Amino acid sequence: MTSTTVTPRAATGTAARARHRRLSPGRILLNVFLTATALAWLFPVLWAVYNSFRDYDYTSEHGYVSLGGFTLQNYIHAWEQGEFTRHFLNSLYITVPAVLITLFIASCVAFVVARFSFRFNLVLLGVFTAANLLPQQALLIPLFRLYREIPLPLWMSDSGQLLDSYWGLILINTAFQTGFCTFVLSNYMKALPHEMFEAARVDGAGVPTQFFRITLPLCRPALAALATLQVTWIYNEFYWATVLMQSGDKFPITSSLTNLRGQFFIDYNLLSAGSVVIAIPVLIIFFLLQKQFVAGLTLGSTKG
Amino acid sequence: MSDLPTVPVASKAPTRRRGRRVQATGTDRIFLALMVIIPTALVVGLVWLPAVATVVLSFASWTGVGSLDTIKWIGTQNYVDVFTIYPPFKPALTHNVIWLVFLFVIPTCLGIFLAVLLDRELRATRFYQTAFFLPVVLSLALIGFIWQLIYSRDQGLLNAVLNTQIDWYGDSRWNLWAVLIAAGWKHAGYIMLLYLAGLKGVDPSLREAAAVDGASPVRTFFSVVLPVMRPINIIIIVVTVIEALRAFDIVWVINKGTNGLELISTLVTANVVGEASRIGFGSALATIMLVISLVFITIFLSTVMRGERR
Amino acid sequence: MSRPRTESEYLASLLPPSVAAAGISRRGFLKGTLGTGAALSLSSLLAACGGGDDGGGGGSASQEVTFGSNQSDEVPKKAYADMLAASGLTVKVNTVEHETFQENINNYLQGNPDDVFTWFAGYRMRFFAAQGLAGDISDVWSGMSGMSEAMKAASTGEDGKQYFVPLTTYPWGLFYRKSVWQEKGYQEPKTLDELVALAKQMQGDGLIPIAFADKDGWPAMGTFDQLNLRINGYQFHIDLMAGKQAWDSPQVKKVFDTWRELLPYHQEDALGREWQGAALALQKKEAGMYLLGMFVGEQFPEKDREDLDFFTFPEIDPAIGTGAIEAPIDGVMMRADPKNEEGAKQLLKFTGTAEAENVLLKANNTVIGSSTEADTSNYTTLQQKAVEFIGSAESIAQFLDRDTRPDFASTVMIPGLQTFIKNPNDVDGLTKSLESQKKSIFTS
């Protein structure tokens, strides 16, 4: 069943009775209210989409509360002038490695914490989770300096340092997101049946085998869910992309947004088109993988 | 927006490994050690060490140029300056508090309300959820742009409809509230989802018992459901606080945190990035943020860890 | 968004594509140039790495010189490229987007800067020279002709050595559209009272007397500077910028009080408007005048630029007169310890010649050359006027955020001036706050 709601309760008598009650006036009112609210909720996005298809000449003449003047030009202009190809690629270069590394590292730590009870497990979890919650601005200054001091070979970063390089952003995003993923994965792994590992150990499987051959495959649902979330969050990440990246041509798509605004100063239709284009990747992920998305956020309670 | 919010409603997994010490062989130990040490090094090195360094630097005066021995240690002077002679600080603090209160009162309650409404077998649940959750996947910076179409002085929808000439983003009487509505728009969906997940985990028999006892839905919610949802409530509180403290993106893209949209996060950034380079001063502001965050993080961790320690 | 330094920074793109004459926005050029800029910078770094010389001074003129540039828009970029090509040296250009370049100057200079880079005169230059981030080029200056004393002073560091070579400059003034003024019969005001009278007249005619925008925080500094120069004189202004005068002194308070009286004639809601919006109001004949730099012309379509004229801020104190003006100077500097010192100095020597400026100005007509020997025959009327204006000035200030410490300018003055605009009545409180912050920054 591809319901995207969070795991619904099993159809108990309550649910059955609910179905009978569906046509009560209370229910109708509820549906009406929710529909209205949902549409109002979507309005800003719909408005942006609507205007992105409209010509600036037309709207400046007739005002925005009007109908007509449709065109695709805004999208073409936005793409060219915002140099979206380059920036999307930059986002790709940063997001994909970051997500992969994050998930891998988080799995490692979660594995250790879940499978083996060392005394410092809780401390470790605490260190990781709290790292996820710290305000980024508080870390800016030392990171700046640190990044400037760490040299990178030129094939890894054309600035010669960690600052203003893709790896710099990849690493900081990883460091920040690992906490959340570790937390979720450790909960998930704790719930895996223990007998499997017992059997494996008896068969002489070492830690790598246990990890790669048994744990990771079993964690696939959790990993998928987390991957969805991570791609969204890292793609949307704005702060580090703005302060740790200095060459305009290396900006990922989010921090190039501010450039966009300067240039699309008057033409709001162009701005809408640009915004819609930038939103599209996450929206696609959202619509296709909503179930994963939701599951990722709620994995602590239900075990996937 | 990358935080924690998994929903540790009472886990139903039997506790199986209490006090269990697992034997690990030699090479296994090495692997385990690596699996822990490398990630920890990364996180500590890129997050915790800088955090500590920030606190240390807050007692210094430094331009950031030159080697570490150009640092001048000036004790608590930066803090004194922040609290006494720095005009944007009080507005920033006020705005952060307003942000927090607003997020609690409106989007959080709205999210909970929507979650409760959606916690029924409605036919269009998927549509509703999608609609309410959509803003959550958008970045706050993007949200700032999208709402600009509504808030703009000359081309915005709001002025066109209300026939006013207010510069919603530019007038310091209104812009904070305008931004808060946009941010709340996103936050409510997030809260809704967390709460909905939690509600799904509430034992239905509790509700039935309450219904049998003749309690109205409202009464049931407040007396029965809410207390059971305590872990989630805590998470929601923490999430809201963290989001309020972390608010930055949307304000920065609008006007770099000036003229009514000052926040502590923007003050830190403005003092450090660019030519200003008031490292010590910026660090003092950053430390203030850090301290406030840590209070709430500690609360969160102790709650969650209590759940871990089965 | 800071004000553009040279020519056509915020060109036609700020008019939407469907309206602008050219179809391509600045950013289209910008991103295209950034692409080449990136390629160039990468190759320049690679060249620097694996190439001929390594580290330290030395190097010869025949090897290449690296050039870091913030001239990211198409036209100035080409102008600079032309100029560098005319130098006869092999120059590798590394172009960074204008804003980004300035924001990251600290990191840039401490990291691996190019041998020569673009920057601004004034304290903003001295600040970095004093920290040892710029190279001494006094020897380049000896024998340089065509630079006035004012130019040399603006290029000199605190230690008396020169660190900067001026290239272009532009004046600040009250700009207006000749056609509108002719139509309404306005005259350029010579004193403050005349200015106020003119403003009242404009209001009566349905115009906004003075366009105004301060969303980015720096444009209002222009107004402050002009008033301070007229009320208290050049020396006081420079001393104030250097932290040697108190901000809560009666002189400064007088500046704010005068400003308060003029505020009613300024465009409303300035804090929500960028300077481009105010310039647009001037262009659309909704405003009568606008106090800005000559780059205001970029917001005007080519055909309207001839309609622009300007006058200096009127006299307030007859004893001081109008001899002091603001004309920010853009130019180039050498990094401390360049890889190719000889080549860098040769390049700088070249940029100090009139020949270099002529090449530059051919492509760029909203600024003027800093050398007195620059060829002015192709100048527009506005440029000619600017030359005369700057040439006959008694003293030249750079602009608040170039004359004082950058941290003071951005973290104290920007919020301070914005507070004033919102609440012009509490001058005592404001100046007291500015002074205490200044004390804490300047003594740190």
PDB file of C-alpha atoms in Angstrom, chain A residues 101-284:
ATOM      1  CA  ILE A 101      29.730  10.151   3.256  1.00  0.00           C
ATOM      2  CA  THR A 102      27.268  11.177   5.927  1.00  0.00           C
ATOM      3  CA  LEU A 103      25.252   8.029   5.625  1.00  0.00           C
ATOM      4  CA  PHE A 104      28.332   5.867   5.615  1.00  0.00           C
ATOM      5  CA  ILE A 105      29.880   7.498   8.642  1.00  0.00           C
ATOM      6  CA  ALA A 106      26.622   7.569  10.511  1.00  0.00           C
ATOM      7  CA  SER A 107      26.087   3.884   9.815  1.00  0.00           C
ATOM      8  CA  CYS A 108      29.524   3.113  11.183  1.00  0.00           C
ATOM      9  CA  VAL A 109      28.952   4.911  14.398  1.00  0.00           C
ATOM     10  CA  ALA A 110      25.412   3.653  14.727  1.00  0.00           C
ATOM     11  CA  PHE A 111      26.631   0.133  14.221  1.00  0.00           C
ATOM     12  CA  VAL A 112      29.108   0.404  17.022  1.00  0.00           C
ATOM     13  CA  VAL A 113      26.695   2.083  19.340  1.00  0.00           C
ATOM     14  CA  ALA A 114      23.856  -0.292  18.622  1.00  0.00           C
ATOM     15  CA  ARG A 115      25.701  -3.547  18.625  1.00  0.00           C
ATOM     16  CA  PHE A 116      28.220  -3.076  21.312  1.00  0.00           C
ATOM     17  CA  SER A 117      27.538  -1.607  24.669  1.00  0.00           C
ATOM     18  CA  PHE A 118      30.488   0.473  25.483  1.00  0.00           C
ATOM     19  CA  ARG A 119      30.211   2.786  28.366  1.00  0.00           C
ATOM     20  CA  PHE A 120      30.676   5.839  26.305  1.00  0.00           C
ATOM     21  CA  ASN A 121      27.854   5.074  23.923  1.00  0.00           C
ATOM     22  CA  LEU A 122      25.577   7.687  25.335  1.00  0.00           C
ATOM     23  CA  VAL A 123      28.296  10.259  25.436  1.00  0.00           C
ATOM     24  CA  LEU A 124      29.062   9.558  21.834  1.00  0.00           C
ATOM     25  CA  LEU A 125      25.450   9.876  20.824  1.00  0.00           C
ATOM     26  CA  GLY A 126      25.215  13.042  22.784  1.00  0.00           C
ATOM     27  CA  VAL A 127      28.258  14.522  21.119  1.00  0.00           C
ATOM     28  CA  PHE A 128      26.911  13.724  17.702  1.00  0.00           C
ATOM     29  CA  THR A 129      23.343  14.815  18.229  1.00  0.00           C
ATOM     30  CA  ALA A 130      24.246  18.045  19.913  1.00  0.00           C
ATOM     31  CA  ALA A 131      26.618  18.893  17.084  1.00  0.00           C
ATOM     32  CA  ASN A 132      23.605  18.806  14.840  1.00  0.00           C
ATOM     33  CA  LEU A 133      21.822  21.399  16.887  1.00  0.00           C
ATOM     34  CA  LEU A 134      24.442  24.047  17.422  1.00  0.00           C
ATOM     35  CA  PRO A 135      23.856  27.368  15.703  1.00  0.00           C
ATOM     36  CA  GLN A 136      26.081  27.619  12.701  1.00  0.00           C
ATOM     37  CA  GLN A 137      26.993  31.231  13.233  1.00  0.00           C
ATOM     38  CA  ALA A 138      28.688  30.302  16.445  1.00  0.00           C
ATOM     39  CA  LEU A 139      31.204  28.237  14.540  1.00  0.00           C
ATOM     40  CA  LEU A 140      31.877  30.605  11.723  1.00  0.00           C
ATOM     41  CA  ILE A 141      35.005  32.343  12.838  1.00  0.00           C
ATOM     42  CA  PRO A 142      37.231  29.463  13.847  1.00  0.00           C
ATOM     43  CA  LEU A 143      36.044  27.426  10.903  1.00  0.00           C
ATOM     44  CA  PHE A 144      36.911  30.228   8.565  1.00  0.00           C
ATOM     45  CA  ARG A 145      40.379  30.376   9.941  1.00  0.00           C
ATOM     46  CA  LEU A 146      40.749  26.639  10.099  1.00  0.00           C
ATOM     47  CA  TYR A 147      39.669  26.250   6.519  1.00  0.00           C
ATOM     48  CA  ARG A 148      42.141  28.849   5.462  1.00  0.00           C
ATOM     49  CA  GLU A 149      44.993  27.047   7.154  1.00  0.00           C
ATOM     50  CA  ILE A 150      44.318  23.619   5.743  1.00  0.00           C
ATOM     51  CA  PRO A 151      45.972  23.219   2.390  1.00  0.00           C
ATOM     52  CA  LEU A 152      44.471  21.037  -0.245  1.00  0.00           C
ATOM     53  CA  PRO A 153      46.175  19.767  -3.344  1.00  0.00           C
ATOM     54  CA  LEU A 154      45.108  21.700  -6.394  1.00  0.00           C
ATOM     55  CA  TRP A 155      43.325  18.807  -7.978  1.00  0.00           C
ATOM     56  CA  MET A 156      40.991  18.802  -5.035  1.00  0.00           C
ATOM     57  CA  SER A 157      40.472  22.503  -4.718  1.00  0.00           C
ATOM     58  CA  ASP A 158      41.514  25.212  -7.077  1.00  0.00           C
ATOM     59  CA  SER A 159      41.918  27.656  -4.253  1.00  0.00           C
ATOM     60  CA  GLY A 160      44.593  25.555  -2.662  1.00  0.00           C
ATOM     61  CA  GLN A 161      42.808  25.591   0.651  1.00  0.00           C
ATOM     62  CA  LEU A 162      39.798  24.055   2.227  1.00  0.00           C
ATOM     63  CA  LEU A 163      38.162  27.464   2.057  1.00  0.00           C
ATOM     64  CA  ASP A 164      36.349  28.138  -1.171  1.00  0.00           C
ATOM     65  CA  SER A 165      36.382  24.490  -2.192  1.00  0.00           C
ATOM     66  CA  TYR A 166      33.751  21.853  -2.703  1.00  0.00           C
ATOM     67  CA  TRP A 167      35.410  19.578  -0.182  1.00  0.00           C
ATOM     68  CA  GLY A 168      35.136  22.250   2.431  1.00  0.00           C
ATOM     69  CA  LEU A 169      31.383  22.344   2.069  1.00  0.00           C
ATOM     70  CA  ILE A 170      31.103  18.602   1.801  1.00  0.00           C
ATOM     71  CA  LEU A 171      32.964  18.114   5.049  1.00  0.00           C
ATOM     72  CA  ILE A 172      31.092  20.682   7.069  1.00  0.00           C
ATOM     73  CA  ASN A 173      27.732  19.434   5.889  1.00  0.00           C
ATOM     74  CA  THR A 174      28.769  15.927   6.757  1.00  0.00           C
ATOM     75  CA  ALA A 175      29.899  16.952  10.206  1.00  0.00           C
ATOM     76  CA  PHE A 176      26.618  18.674  10.853  1.00  0.00           C
ATOM     77  CA  GLN A 177      24.288  16.038   9.536  1.00  0.00           C
ATOM     78  CA  THR A 178      26.017  12.986  10.898  1.00  0.00           C
ATOM     79  CA  GLY A 179      24.484  13.491  14.299  1.00  0.00           C
ATOM     80  CA  PHE A 180      20.916  13.181  13.189  1.00  0.00           C
ATOM     81  CA  CYS A 181      21.585  10.200  10.974  1.00  0.00           C
ATOM     82  CA  THR A 182      23.530   8.441  13.678  1.00  0.00           C
ATOM     83  CA  PHE A 183      20.734   8.896  16.094  1.00  0.00           C
ATOM     84  CA  VAL A 184      18.120   7.524  13.751  1.00  0.00           C
ATOM     85  CA  LEU A 185      20.238   4.671  12.495  1.00  0.00           C
ATOM     86  CA  SER A 186      21.270   3.589  15.952  1.00  0.00           C
ATOM     87  CA  ASN A 187      17.655   3.328  16.982  1.00  0.00           C
ATOM     88  CA  TYR A 188      16.917   1.391  13.866  1.00  0.00           C
ATOM     89  CA  MET A 189      19.830  -0.956  14.248  1.00  0.00           C
ATOM     90  CA  LYS A 190      19.019  -1.672  17.835  1.00  0.00           C
ATOM     91  CA  ALA A 191      15.785  -3.148  16.682  1.00  0.00           C
ATOM     92  CA  LEU A 192      17.380  -5.584  14.295  1.00  0.00           C
ATOM     93  CA  PRO A 193      17.050  -9.174  15.405  1.00  0.00           C
ATOM     94  CA  HIS A 194      19.991 -10.167  17.419  1.00  0.00           C
ATOM     95  CA  GLU A 195      20.056 -13.803  16.514  1.00  0.00           C
ATOM     96  CA  MET A 196      21.368 -13.033  13.072  1.00  0.00           C
ATOM     97  CA  PHE A 197      24.473 -11.481  14.473  1.00  0.00           C
ATOM     98  CA  GLU A 198      24.935 -14.268  16.934  1.00  0.00           C
ATOM     99  CA  ALA A 199      24.806 -16.765  14.126  1.00  0.00           C
ATOM    100  CA  ALA A 200      27.196 -14.709  12.052  1.00  0.00           C
ATOM    101  CA  ARG A 201      29.661 -14.414  14.867  1.00  0.00           C
ATOM    102  CA  VAL A 202      29.492 -18.083  15.547  1.00  0.00           C
ATOM    103  CA  ASP A 203      30.253 -18.605  11.887  1.00  0.00           C
ATOM    104  CA  GLY A 204      33.324 -16.478  12.345  1.00  0.00           C
ATOM    105  CA  ALA A 205      32.165 -13.314  10.654  1.00  0.00           C
ATOM    106  CA  GLY A 206      34.198 -10.312  11.688  1.00  0.00           C
ATOM    107  CA  VAL A 207      32.985  -6.807  12.140  1.00  0.00           C
ATOM    108  CA  PRO A 208      33.337  -5.775   8.500  1.00  0.00           C
ATOM    109  CA  THR A 209      31.255  -8.712   7.368  1.00  0.00           C
ATOM    110  CA  GLN A 210      28.631  -8.083   9.975  1.00  0.00           C
ATOM    111  CA  PHE A 211      28.502  -4.492   8.970  1.00  0.00           C
ATOM    112  CA  PHE A 212      28.529  -4.667   5.220  1.00  0.00           C
ATOM    113  CA  ARG A 213      26.824  -7.967   4.605  1.00  0.00           C
ATOM    114  CA  ILE A 214      24.212  -7.983   7.291  1.00  0.00           C
ATOM    115  CA  THR A 215      23.530  -4.629   8.875  1.00  0.00           C
ATOM    116  CA  LEU A 216      23.615  -2.295   5.944  1.00  0.00           C
ATOM    117  CA  PRO A 217      21.326  -4.307   3.692  1.00  0.00           C
ATOM    118  CA  LEU A 218      18.842  -4.595   6.527  1.00  0.00           C
ATOM    119  CA  CYS A 219      18.984  -0.878   7.068  1.00  0.00           C
ATOM    120  CA  ARG A 220      18.083  -0.071   3.547  1.00  0.00           C
ATOM    121  CA  PRO A 221      14.672   1.416   4.364  1.00  0.00           C
ATOM    122  CA  ALA A 222      16.180   3.659   6.979  1.00  0.00           C
ATOM    123  CA  LEU A 223      19.034   4.616   4.719  1.00  0.00           C
ATOM    124  CA  ALA A 224      16.653   5.421   1.909  1.00  0.00           C
ATOM    125  CA  ALA A 225      14.569   7.569   4.163  1.00  0.00           C
ATOM    126  CA  LEU A 226      17.558   9.361   5.535  1.00  0.00           C
ATOM    127  CA  ALA A 227      19.018   9.840   2.089  1.00  0.00           C
ATOM    128  CA  THR A 228      15.847  11.621   1.033  1.00  0.00           C
ATOM    129  CA  LEU A 229      16.001  13.933   3.992  1.00  0.00           C
ATOM    130  CA  GLN A 230      19.701  14.575   3.674  1.00  0.00           C
ATOM    131  CA  VAL A 231      19.558  15.391   0.004  1.00  0.00           C
ATOM    132  CA  THR A 232      16.864  17.923   0.733  1.00  0.00           C
ATOM    133  CA  TRP A 233      18.621  19.494   3.679  1.00  0.00           C
ATOM    134  CA  ILE A 234      22.043  19.679   2.142  1.00  0.00           C
ATOM    135  CA  TYR A 235      20.652  20.937  -1.128  1.00  0.00           C
ATOM    136  CA  ASN A 236      18.819  23.663   0.755  1.00  0.00           C
ATOM    137  CA  GLU A 237      21.775  24.515   2.910  1.00  0.00           C
ATOM    138  CA  PHE A 238      22.423  28.198   2.651  1.00  0.00           C
ATOM    139  CA  TYR A 239      24.686  29.479   5.381  1.00  0.00           C
ATOM    140  CA  TRP A 240      27.861  27.523   4.815  1.00  0.00           C
ATOM    141  CA  ALA A 241      27.460  27.844   1.108  1.00  0.00           C
ATOM    142  CA  THR A 242      27.421  31.579   1.483  1.00  0.00           C
ATOM    143  CA  VAL A 243      30.284  32.079   3.897  1.00  0.00           C
ATOM    144  CA  LEU A 244      32.675  29.275   3.093  1.00  0.00           C
ATOM    145  CA  MET A 245      32.558  29.638  -0.643  1.00  0.00           C
ATOM    146  CA  GLN A 246      34.051  32.691  -2.211  1.00  0.00           C
ATOM    147  CA  SER A 247      34.303  32.292  -5.930  1.00  0.00           C
ATOM    148  CA  GLY A 248      30.955  33.098  -7.428  1.00  0.00           C
ATOM    149  CA  ASP A 249      31.256  30.335  -9.939  1.00  0.00           C
ATOM    150  CA  LYS A 250      31.509  27.698  -7.248  1.00  0.00           C
ATOM    151  CA  PHE A 251      28.380  28.665  -5.424  1.00  0.00           C
ATOM    152  CA  PRO A 252      25.777  25.962  -5.171  1.00  0.00           C
ATOM    153  CA  ILE A 253      22.309  26.869  -6.256  1.00  0.00           C
ATOM    154  CA  THR A 254      21.139  28.184  -2.894  1.00  0.00           C
ATOM    155  CA  SER A 255      23.753  30.811  -2.363  1.00  0.00           C
ATOM    156  CA  SER A 256      23.525  31.922  -5.956  1.00  0.00           C
ATOM    157  CA  LEU A 257      20.010  32.971  -5.035  1.00  0.00           C
ATOM    158  CA  THR A 258      21.206  36.227  -3.590  1.00  0.00           C
ATOM    159  CA  ASN A 259      22.948  37.041  -6.823  1.00  0.00           C
ATOM    160  CA  LEU A 260      19.723  36.317  -8.584  1.00  0.00           C
ATOM    161  CA  ARG A 261      17.852  38.818  -6.548  1.00  0.00           C
ATOM    162  CA  GLY A 262      20.280  41.600  -7.268  1.00  0.00           C
ATOM    163  CA  GLN A 263      19.913  41.086 -10.938  1.00  0.00           C
ATOM    164  CA  PHE A 264      16.246  40.402 -11.084  1.00  0.00           C
ATOM    165  CA  PHE A 265      15.717  43.555  -9.163  1.00  0.00           C
ATOM    166  CA  ILE A 266      12.562  44.680 -10.855  1.00  0.00           C
ATOM    167  CA  ASP A 267      11.432  41.738 -12.834  1.00  0.00           C
ATOM    168  CA  TYR A 268       9.580  39.648 -10.301  1.00  0.00           C
ATOM    169  CA  ASN A 269       8.315  37.281 -12.880  1.00  0.00           C
ATOM    170  CA  LEU A 270      11.864  36.380 -13.671  1.00  0.00           C
ATOM    171  CA  LEU A 271      12.485  35.971  -9.975  1.00  0.00           C
ATOM    172  CA  SER A 272       9.512  33.626  -9.691  1.00  0.00           C
ATOM    173  CA  ALA A 273      10.741  31.557 -12.550  1.00  0.00           C
ATOM    174  CA  GLY A 274      14.175  31.358 -10.968  1.00  0.00           C
ATOM    175  CA  SER A 275      12.698  30.383  -7.619  1.00  0.00           C
ATOM    176  CA  VAL A 276      10.534  27.707  -9.142  1.00  0.00           C
ATOM    177  CA  VAL A 277      13.462  26.223 -11.007  1.00  0.00           C
ATOM    178  CA  ILE A 278      15.498  26.104  -7.826  1.00  0.00           C
ATOM    179  CA  ALA A 279      12.670  24.510  -5.932  1.00  0.00           C
ATOM    180  CA  ILE A 280      12.023  21.843  -8.520  1.00  0.00           C
ATOM    181  CA  PRO A 281      14.608  19.245  -7.477  1.00  0.00           C
ATOM    182  CA  VAL A 282      13.407  19.116  -3.901  1.00  0.00           C
ATOM    183  CA  LEU A 283       9.819  19.185  -5.007  1.00  0.00           C
ATOM    184  CA  ILE A 284      10.406  16.237  -7.272  1.00  0.00           C
TER     185      ILE A 284
END
